[in-house]
GROMACS .gro file of C-alpha atoms in nm:
model
  258
    1UNK     CA    1  -0.009   0.005   0.005
    2UNK     CA    2   0.262   0.239   0.087
    3UNK     CA    3   0.442   0.186  -0.236
    4UNK     CA    4   0.139   0.237  -0.456
    5UNK     CA    5   0.001   0.531  -0.263
    6UNK     CA    6   0.248   0.780  -0.434
    7UNK     CA    7   0.120   0.663  -0.773
    8UNK     CA    8  -0.246   0.602  -0.697
    9UNK     CA    9  -0.224   0.273  -0.889
   10UNK     CA   10  -0.030  -0.048  -0.910
   11UNK     CA   11  -0.018  -0.352  -1.117
   12UNK     CA   12  -0.040  -0.717  -0.981
   13UNK     CA   13   0.033  -1.017  -1.163
   14UNK     CA   14  -0.187  -1.322  -1.003
   15UNK     CA   15   0.007  -1.628  -0.941
   16UNK     CA   16  -0.252  -1.856  -1.139
   17UNK     CA   17  -0.389  -1.841  -1.486
   18UNK     CA   18  -0.753  -1.918  -1.591
   19UNK     CA   19  -0.822  -2.253  -1.764
   20UNK     CA   20  -1.143  -2.128  -1.913
   21UNK     CA   21  -1.121  -1.807  -2.112
   22UNK     CA   22  -1.338  -1.522  -2.021
   23UNK     CA   23  -1.474  -1.506  -2.353
   24UNK     CA   24  -1.621  -1.860  -2.314
   25UNK     CA   25  -1.757  -1.787  -1.972
   26UNK     CA   26  -1.954  -1.492  -2.122
   27UNK     CA   27  -2.095  -1.706  -2.401
   28UNK     CA   28  -2.242  -1.923  -2.151
   29UNK     CA   29  -2.395  -1.648  -1.953
   30UNK     CA   30  -2.779  -1.602  -2.016
   31UNK     CA   31  -2.914  -1.291  -2.151
   32UNK     CA   32  -3.171  -1.154  -2.380
   33UNK     CA   33  -3.270  -1.384  -2.675
   34UNK     CA   34  -3.107  -1.667  -2.486
   35UNK     CA   35  -2.748  -1.529  -2.499
   36UNK     CA   36  -2.552  -1.266  -2.305
   37UNK     CA   37  -2.576  -0.924  -2.448
   38UNK     CA   38  -2.509  -0.552  -2.323
   39UNK     CA   39  -2.562  -0.198  -2.365
   40UNK     CA   40  -2.286   0.060  -2.442
   41UNK     CA   41  -2.230   0.425  -2.426
   42UNK     CA   42  -2.133   0.634  -2.724
   43UNK     CA   43  -1.820   0.852  -2.694
   44UNK     CA   44  -1.711   1.120  -2.935
   45UNK     CA   45  -1.347   1.175  -2.968
   46UNK     CA   46  -1.207   1.521  -3.015
   47UNK     CA   47  -1.146   1.831  -2.810
   48UNK     CA   48  -1.473   1.948  -2.705
   49UNK     CA   49  -1.530   2.265  -2.490
   50UNK     CA   50  -1.761   2.196  -2.198
   51UNK     CA   51  -1.905   2.430  -1.940
   52UNK     CA   52  -1.895   2.213  -1.638
   53UNK     CA   53  -1.809   1.864  -1.498
   54UNK     CA   54  -2.180   1.767  -1.555
   55UNK     CA   55  -2.186   1.856  -1.924
   56UNK     CA   56  -1.900   1.603  -2.023
   57UNK     CA   57  -2.121   1.292  -2.047
   58UNK     CA   58  -2.128   0.992  -2.255
   59UNK     CA   59  -2.452   0.893  -2.428
   60UNK     CA   60  -2.644   0.569  -2.418
   61UNK     CA   61  -2.645   0.399  -2.743
   62UNK     CA   62  -2.977   0.228  -2.853
   63UNK     CA   63  -2.826  -0.115  -2.952
   64UNK     CA   64  -2.765  -0.413  -2.748
   65UNK     CA   65  -2.450  -0.624  -2.860
   66UNK     CA   66  -2.339  -0.967  -2.812
   67UNK     CA   67  -1.979  -1.028  -2.732
   68UNK     CA   68  -1.931  -1.153  -3.099
   69UNK     CA   69  -2.111  -0.854  -3.261
   70UNK     CA   70  -1.921  -0.600  -3.049
   71UNK     CA   71  -1.584  -0.780  -3.127
   72UNK     CA   72  -1.673  -0.734  -3.495
   73UNK     CA   73  -1.767  -0.385  -3.466
   74UNK     CA   74  -1.443  -0.315  -3.271
   75UNK     CA   75  -1.226  -0.497  -3.515
   76UNK     CA   76  -1.363  -0.304  -3.803
   77UNK     CA   77  -1.289   0.022  -3.644
   78UNK     CA   78  -0.939  -0.081  -3.546
   79UNK     CA   79  -0.860  -0.195  -3.889
   80UNK     CA   80  -0.964   0.142  -4.018
   81UNK     CA   81  -0.745   0.305  -3.787
   82UNK     CA   82  -0.421   0.084  -3.829
   83UNK     CA   83  -0.495  -0.133  -4.111
   84UNK     CA   84  -0.485  -0.435  -3.888
   85UNK     CA   85  -0.663  -0.588  -3.596
   86UNK     CA   86  -0.329  -0.718  -3.452
   87UNK     CA   87  -0.222  -0.581  -3.115
   88UNK     CA   88  -0.054  -0.249  -3.150
   89UNK     CA   89   0.235  -0.116  -2.921
   90UNK     CA   90   0.046   0.043  -2.640
   91UNK     CA   91   0.237   0.367  -2.646
   92UNK     CA   92   0.151   0.427  -3.014
   93UNK     CA   93  -0.212   0.352  -2.937
   94UNK     CA   94  -0.186   0.607  -2.642
   95UNK     CA   95  -0.043   0.871  -2.868
   96UNK     CA   96  -0.305   0.817  -3.135
   97UNK     CA   97  -0.584   0.845  -2.873
   98UNK     CA   98  -0.453   1.182  -2.747
   99UNK     CA   99  -0.401   1.298  -3.105
  100UNK     CA  100  -0.771   1.246  -3.164
  101UNK     CA  101  -0.876   1.398  -2.829
  102UNK     CA  102  -0.660   1.712  -2.888
  103UNK     CA  103  -0.804   1.769  -3.240
  104UNK     CA  104  -1.088   2.038  -3.236
  105UNK     CA  105  -1.414   1.908  -3.378
  106UNK     CA  106  -1.404   2.175  -3.653
  107UNK     CA  107  -1.520   1.915  -3.915
  108UNK     CA  108  -1.804   1.761  -3.696
  109UNK     CA  109  -2.073   1.951  -3.852
  110UNK     CA  110  -1.963   1.842  -4.216
  111UNK     CA  111  -1.952   1.461  -4.191
  112UNK     CA  112  -2.005   1.329  -3.834
  113UNK     CA  113  -2.312   1.122  -3.713
  114UNK     CA  114  -2.493   1.150  -3.379
  115UNK     CA  115  -2.455   0.871  -3.137
  116UNK     CA  116  -2.750   0.709  -3.231
  117UNK     CA  117  -2.685   0.705  -3.606
  118UNK     CA  118  -2.331   0.594  -3.551
  119UNK     CA  119  -2.453   0.311  -3.358
  120UNK     CA  120  -2.701   0.229  -3.626
  121UNK     CA  121  -2.411   0.213  -3.853
  122UNK     CA  122  -2.251  -0.023  -3.639
  123UNK     CA  123  -2.552  -0.240  -3.631
  124UNK     CA  124  -2.564  -0.252  -4.000
  125UNK     CA  125  -2.210  -0.348  -4.011
  126UNK     CA  126  -2.242  -0.635  -3.762
  127UNK     CA  127  -2.570  -0.787  -3.874
  128UNK     CA  128  -2.578  -0.954  -4.228
  129UNK     CA  129  -2.958  -0.912  -4.243
  130UNK     CA  130  -2.958  -0.529  -4.160
  131UNK     CA  131  -3.051  -0.300  -4.468
  132UNK     CA  132  -2.789  -0.049  -4.568
  133UNK     CA  133  -2.924   0.297  -4.530
  134UNK     CA  134  -2.801   0.659  -4.580
  135UNK     CA  135  -2.769   0.700  -4.200
  136UNK     CA  136  -2.549   0.387  -4.176
  137UNK     CA  137  -2.322   0.520  -4.449
  138UNK     CA  138  -2.280   0.854  -4.273
  139UNK     CA  139  -2.222   0.662  -3.928
  140UNK     CA  140  -1.940   0.464  -4.108
  141UNK     CA  141  -1.774   0.781  -4.235
  142UNK     CA  142  -1.767   0.915  -3.882
  143UNK     CA  143  -1.641   0.582  -3.768
  144UNK     CA  144  -1.324   0.606  -4.013
  145UNK     CA  145  -1.116   0.775  -3.747
  146UNK     CA  146  -1.048   1.116  -3.930
  147UNK     CA  147  -0.936   1.343  -3.629
  148UNK     CA  148  -1.167   1.634  -3.587
  149UNK     CA  149  -1.453   1.469  -3.788
  150UNK     CA  150  -1.654   1.371  -3.483
  151UNK     CA  151  -1.537   1.007  -3.459
  152UNK     CA  152  -1.774   0.794  -3.229
  153UNK     CA  153  -1.671   0.484  -3.033
  154UNK     CA  154  -1.847   0.261  -2.806
  155UNK     CA  155  -1.779   0.127  -2.452
  156UNK     CA  156  -1.989  -0.103  -2.239
  157UNK     CA  157  -1.948  -0.020  -1.881
  158UNK     CA  158  -2.115  -0.133  -1.551
  159UNK     CA  159  -2.223  -0.444  -1.734
  160UNK     CA  160  -2.402  -0.715  -1.492
  161UNK     CA  161  -2.209  -1.040  -1.520
  162UNK     CA  162  -1.865  -1.181  -1.457
  163UNK     CA  163  -1.610  -1.350  -1.680
  164UNK     CA  164  -1.452  -1.559  -1.396
  165UNK     CA  165  -1.527  -1.928  -1.436
  166UNK     CA  166  -1.704  -2.135  -1.186
  167UNK     CA  167  -1.563  -2.474  -1.301
  168UNK     CA  168  -1.408  -2.665  -1.037
  169UNK     CA  169  -1.087  -2.727  -1.226
  170UNK     CA  170  -1.018  -2.377  -1.320
  171UNK     CA  171  -0.714  -2.250  -1.110
  172UNK     CA  172  -0.815  -1.874  -1.123
  173UNK     CA  173  -1.193  -1.937  -1.061
  174UNK     CA  174  -1.109  -2.142  -0.745
  175UNK     CA  175  -0.869  -1.898  -0.609
  176UNK     CA  176  -0.886  -1.585  -0.406
  177UNK     CA  177  -0.808  -1.377  -0.709
  178UNK     CA  178  -1.175  -1.460  -0.822
  179UNK     CA  179  -1.309  -1.125  -0.782
  180UNK     CA  180  -1.652  -1.271  -0.719
  181UNK     CA  181  -1.517  -1.424  -0.369
  182UNK     CA  182  -1.273  -1.145  -0.278
  183UNK     CA  183  -1.531  -0.917  -0.095
  184UNK     CA  184  -1.614  -1.215   0.140
  185UNK     CA  185  -1.256  -1.327   0.218
  186UNK     CA  186  -1.154  -1.319   0.588
  187UNK     CA  187  -1.054  -0.959   0.699
  188UNK     CA  188  -1.264  -0.790   0.440
  189UNK     CA  189  -1.494  -0.501   0.571
  190UNK     CA  190  -1.729  -0.579   0.266
  191UNK     CA  191  -1.838  -0.912   0.419
  192UNK     CA  192  -2.015  -0.705   0.690
  193UNK     CA  193  -2.250  -0.539   0.435
  194UNK     CA  194  -2.605  -0.678   0.481
  195UNK     CA  195  -2.699  -0.669   0.113
  196UNK     CA  196  -2.532  -0.703  -0.239
  197UNK     CA  197  -2.406  -0.391  -0.390
  198UNK     CA  198  -2.310  -0.421  -0.746
  199UNK     CA  199  -1.967  -0.294  -0.825
  200UNK     CA  200  -1.856  -0.326  -0.460
  201UNK     CA  201  -1.965  -0.664  -0.328
  202UNK     CA  202  -1.961  -0.821  -0.677
  203UNK     CA  203  -1.770  -0.734  -0.998
  204UNK     CA  204  -1.904  -0.564  -1.300
  205UNK     CA  205  -1.790  -0.607  -1.645
  206UNK     CA  206  -1.630  -0.336  -1.869
  207UNK     CA  207  -1.602  -0.418  -2.244
  208UNK     CA  208  -1.422  -0.179  -2.443
  209UNK     CA  209  -1.272  -0.110  -2.793
  210UNK     CA  210  -0.982   0.094  -2.928
  211UNK     CA  211  -0.996   0.448  -2.793
  212UNK     CA  212  -1.274   0.376  -2.574
  213UNK     CA  213  -1.238   0.531  -2.220
  214UNK     CA  214  -1.391   0.552  -1.883
  215UNK     CA  215  -1.425   0.902  -1.725
  216UNK     CA  216  -1.184   1.024  -1.455
  217UNK     CA  217  -1.369   0.935  -1.127
  218UNK     CA  218  -1.322   0.867  -0.749
  219UNK     CA  219  -1.434   0.515  -0.650
  220UNK     CA  220  -1.752   0.479  -0.454
  221UNK     CA  221  -1.734   0.568  -0.098
  222UNK     CA  222  -1.354   0.646  -0.163
  223UNK     CA  223  -1.284   0.271  -0.145
  224UNK     CA  224  -0.990   0.094  -0.334
  225UNK     CA  225  -1.074  -0.068  -0.663
  226UNK     CA  226  -0.936  -0.379  -0.825
  227UNK     CA  227  -0.971  -0.487  -1.178
  228UNK     CA  228  -0.877  -0.796  -1.359
  229UNK     CA  229  -0.797  -0.784  -1.747
  230UNK     CA  230  -0.971  -1.102  -1.879
  231UNK     CA  231  -0.861  -1.079  -2.245
  232UNK     CA  232  -0.812  -0.854  -2.533
  233UNK     CA  233  -0.540  -0.581  -2.621
  234UNK     CA  234  -0.353  -0.397  -2.339
  235UNK     CA  235  -0.549  -0.138  -2.155
  236UNK     CA  236  -0.388   0.197  -2.045
  237UNK     CA  237  -0.451   0.319  -1.695
  238UNK     CA  238  -0.406   0.658  -1.546
  239UNK     CA  239  -0.384   0.688  -1.157
  240UNK     CA  240  -0.378   0.990  -0.934
  241UNK     CA  241  -0.257   0.975  -0.581
  242UNK     CA  242  -0.516   1.116  -0.317
  243UNK     CA  243  -0.254   1.377  -0.222
  244UNK     CA  244  -0.270   1.520  -0.565
  245UNK     CA  245  -0.649   1.486  -0.606
  246UNK     CA  246  -0.709   1.860  -0.558
  247UNK     CA  247  -0.432   1.962  -0.803
  248UNK     CA  248  -0.560   1.738  -1.050
  249UNK     CA  249  -0.901   1.870  -1.051
  250UNK     CA  250  -0.764   2.220  -1.076
  251UNK     CA  251  -0.573   2.111  -1.376
  252UNK     CA  252  -0.894   1.980  -1.533
  253UNK     CA  253  -1.063   2.312  -1.482
  254UNK     CA  254  -0.771   2.506  -1.643
  255UNK     CA  255  -0.765   2.263  -1.954
  256UNK     CA  256  -1.164   2.314  -1.964
  257UNK     CA  257  -1.104   2.695  -2.004
  258UNK     CA  258  -0.899   2.650  -2.315
   0.00000   0.00000   0.00000
């Protein structure tokens, strides 16, 4: 704790690996239509002027995705950005992300789509039975990744469910590193809560794509947070130590005034 406190974040490598992939676990989860699916939020890339903390919001997309559908959409977007779906160097991806985020949305009114239209385009791409439309074509142009053109990406956050396997032969699922059992381990204060609190006494899923992001935030009730990366490309984290919280908020306000 003392070492991590000066950074606000630390990386831990569990001593065991899963025998069942997180993707396989998700395929077996129940959901609408007999399969697991989830909603996403639309995020616009680009430098946006906003008036307050409350004005910087992500918008709910209308479509529900299965894991396979979301993966196809995410791969299509990545291919337009980098010409491949292979895992790219994290530093390069990070630099491209901030290039998009620092580009003014000057061209947004000339070719970008609203979140709902962009999501509609995604639906048209991933479903072979969807009819092509002018709205879908417009959304596809917006998703092409041109900086300043109002590019939209999707992120599935706070999704109910877990990708930890309950199979008796899974080393990770049977270990204390399984985040489903972590809150009830001896010595955990969370075990004294009288009821279930999603995201605190049970894990939630976050399913992202290239350039998708989660807003800067303080954890619920100022608790620590623990996350497990089940599968996919590397994820970049930013942490701020508690001692620098006030300074960070002031820096954000300064940036907002650009």
